[in-house]
PDB file of C-alpha atoms and ligand atoms in Angstrom:
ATOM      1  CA  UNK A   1     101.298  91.498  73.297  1.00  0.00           C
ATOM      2  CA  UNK A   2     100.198  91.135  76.899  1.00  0.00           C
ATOM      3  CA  UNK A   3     101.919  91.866  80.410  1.00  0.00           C
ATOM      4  CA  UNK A   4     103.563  89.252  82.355  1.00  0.00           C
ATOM      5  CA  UNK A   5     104.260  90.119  86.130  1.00  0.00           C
ATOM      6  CA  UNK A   6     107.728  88.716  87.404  1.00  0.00           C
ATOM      7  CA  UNK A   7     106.491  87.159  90.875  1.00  0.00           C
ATOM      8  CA  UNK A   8     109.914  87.364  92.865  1.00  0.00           C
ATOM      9  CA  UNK A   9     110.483  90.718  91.740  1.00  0.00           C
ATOM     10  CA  UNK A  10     107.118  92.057  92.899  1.00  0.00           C
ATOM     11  CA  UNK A  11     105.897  93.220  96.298  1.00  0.00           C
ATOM     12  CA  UNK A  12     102.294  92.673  95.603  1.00  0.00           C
ATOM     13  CA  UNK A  13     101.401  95.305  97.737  1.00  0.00           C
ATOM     14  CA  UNK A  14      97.702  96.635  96.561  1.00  0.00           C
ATOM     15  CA  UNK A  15      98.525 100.074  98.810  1.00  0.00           C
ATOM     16  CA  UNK A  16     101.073 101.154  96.718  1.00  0.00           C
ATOM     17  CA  UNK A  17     100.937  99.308  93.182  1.00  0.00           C
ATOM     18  CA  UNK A  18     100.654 102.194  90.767  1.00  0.00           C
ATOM     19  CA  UNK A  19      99.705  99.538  87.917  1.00  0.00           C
ATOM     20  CA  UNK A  20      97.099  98.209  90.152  1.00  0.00           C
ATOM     21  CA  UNK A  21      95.224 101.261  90.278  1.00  0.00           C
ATOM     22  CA  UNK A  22      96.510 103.108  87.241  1.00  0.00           C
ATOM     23  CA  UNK A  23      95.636 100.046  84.270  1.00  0.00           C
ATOM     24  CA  UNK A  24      93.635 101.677  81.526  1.00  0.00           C
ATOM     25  CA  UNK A  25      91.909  98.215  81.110  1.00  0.00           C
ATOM     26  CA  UNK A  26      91.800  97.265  85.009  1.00  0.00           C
ATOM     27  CA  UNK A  27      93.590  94.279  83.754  1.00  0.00           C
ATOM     28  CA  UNK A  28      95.835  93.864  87.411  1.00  0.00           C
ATOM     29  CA  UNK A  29      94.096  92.531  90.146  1.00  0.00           C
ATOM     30  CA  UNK A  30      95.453  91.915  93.669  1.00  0.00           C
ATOM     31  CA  UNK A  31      94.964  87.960  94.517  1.00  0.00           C
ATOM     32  CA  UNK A  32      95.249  86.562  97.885  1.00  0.00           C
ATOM     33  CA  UNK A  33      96.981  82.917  97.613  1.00  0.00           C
ATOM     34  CA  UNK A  34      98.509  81.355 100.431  1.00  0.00           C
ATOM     35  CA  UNK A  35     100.954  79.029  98.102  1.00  0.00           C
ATOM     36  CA  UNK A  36     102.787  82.290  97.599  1.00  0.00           C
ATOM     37  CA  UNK A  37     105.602  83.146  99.978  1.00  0.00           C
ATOM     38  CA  UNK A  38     104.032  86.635 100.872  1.00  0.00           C
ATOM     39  CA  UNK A  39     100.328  85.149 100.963  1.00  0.00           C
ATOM     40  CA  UNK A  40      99.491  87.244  97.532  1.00  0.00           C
ATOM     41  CA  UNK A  41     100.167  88.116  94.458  1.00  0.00           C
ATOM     42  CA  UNK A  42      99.473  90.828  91.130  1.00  0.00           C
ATOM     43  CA  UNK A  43      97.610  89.101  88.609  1.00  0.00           C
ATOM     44  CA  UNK A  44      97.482  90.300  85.077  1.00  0.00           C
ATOM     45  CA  UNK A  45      93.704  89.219  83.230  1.00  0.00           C
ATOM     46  CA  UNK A  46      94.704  88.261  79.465  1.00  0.00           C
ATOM     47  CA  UNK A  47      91.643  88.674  78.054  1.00  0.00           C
ATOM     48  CA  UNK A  48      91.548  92.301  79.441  1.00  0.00           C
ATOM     49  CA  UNK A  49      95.660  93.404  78.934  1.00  0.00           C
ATOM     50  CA  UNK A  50      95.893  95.009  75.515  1.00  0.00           C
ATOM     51  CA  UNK A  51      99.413  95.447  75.832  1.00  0.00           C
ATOM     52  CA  UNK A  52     100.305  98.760  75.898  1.00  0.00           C
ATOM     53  CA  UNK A  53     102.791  99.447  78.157  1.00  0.00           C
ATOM     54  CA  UNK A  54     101.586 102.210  80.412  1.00  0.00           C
ATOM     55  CA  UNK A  55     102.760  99.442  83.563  1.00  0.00           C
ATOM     56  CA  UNK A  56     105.682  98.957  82.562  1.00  0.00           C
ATOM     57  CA  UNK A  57     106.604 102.866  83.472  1.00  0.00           C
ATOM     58  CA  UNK A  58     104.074 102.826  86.505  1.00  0.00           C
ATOM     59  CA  UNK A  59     105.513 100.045  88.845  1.00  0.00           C
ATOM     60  CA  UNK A  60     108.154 100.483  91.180  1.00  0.00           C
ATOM     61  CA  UNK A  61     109.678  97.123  91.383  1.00  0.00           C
ATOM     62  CA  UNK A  62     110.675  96.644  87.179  1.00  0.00           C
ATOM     63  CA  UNK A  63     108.736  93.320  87.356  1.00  0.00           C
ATOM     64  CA  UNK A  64     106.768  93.671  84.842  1.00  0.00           C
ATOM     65  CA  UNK A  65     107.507  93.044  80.614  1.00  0.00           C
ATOM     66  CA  UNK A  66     104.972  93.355  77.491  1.00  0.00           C
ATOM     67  CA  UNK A  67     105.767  90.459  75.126  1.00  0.00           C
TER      68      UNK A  67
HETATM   69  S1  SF4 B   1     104.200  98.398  91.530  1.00  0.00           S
HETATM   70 FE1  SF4 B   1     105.121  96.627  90.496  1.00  0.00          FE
HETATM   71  S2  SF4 B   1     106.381  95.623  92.103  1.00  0.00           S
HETATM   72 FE2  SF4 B   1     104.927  96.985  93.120  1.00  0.00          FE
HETATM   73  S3  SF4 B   1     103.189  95.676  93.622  1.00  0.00           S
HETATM   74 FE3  SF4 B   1     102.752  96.691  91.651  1.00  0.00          FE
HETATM   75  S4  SF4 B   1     103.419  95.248  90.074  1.00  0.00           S
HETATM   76 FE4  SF4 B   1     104.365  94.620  92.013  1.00  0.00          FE
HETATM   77  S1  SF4 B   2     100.014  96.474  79.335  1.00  0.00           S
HETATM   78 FE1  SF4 B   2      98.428  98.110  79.530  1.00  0.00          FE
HETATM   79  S2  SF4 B   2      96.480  96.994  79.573  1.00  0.00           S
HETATM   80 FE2  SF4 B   2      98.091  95.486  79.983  1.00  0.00          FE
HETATM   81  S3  SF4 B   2      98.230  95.371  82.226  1.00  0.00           S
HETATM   82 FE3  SF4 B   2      99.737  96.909  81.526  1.00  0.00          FE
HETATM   83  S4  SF4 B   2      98.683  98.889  81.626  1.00  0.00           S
HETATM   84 FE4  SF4 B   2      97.129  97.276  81.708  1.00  0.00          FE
END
């Protein structure tokens, strides 16, 4: 089971994103990329993400599922 971030759900703002700072496995990284309409985005690292949830509960936007 890992996370998967829904991009047009998400703010990807790195002041405020709760999973961001909050990952037990600092497995969410903030990634600037100007092919994105708001020039970033939240990137989950599946070799890091072990799944467990505690995002899910922690963002603000409900973007993100475990499957
Ligand atoms: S809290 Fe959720 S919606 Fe907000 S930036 Fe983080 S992942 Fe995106
Ligand atoms: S499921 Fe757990 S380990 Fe994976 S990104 Fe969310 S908080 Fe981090």
């Amino acid at each position: 089971m890992k996370a998967y971030i829904d991009k047009k759900k998400c703010a990807s703002d790195n002041r405020i994103c709760k999973p961001l700072k909050d990952c037990p496995k600092n497995a969410i990284s903030w990634v600037q990329d100007n092919d994105e309409p708001i020039g970033s985005r939240m990137e989950v690292d599946h070799g890091k993400c072990d799944g467990c949830g505690i995002c899910i509960t922690l963002c603000c936007g409900q973007c993100i599922e475990v499957r």
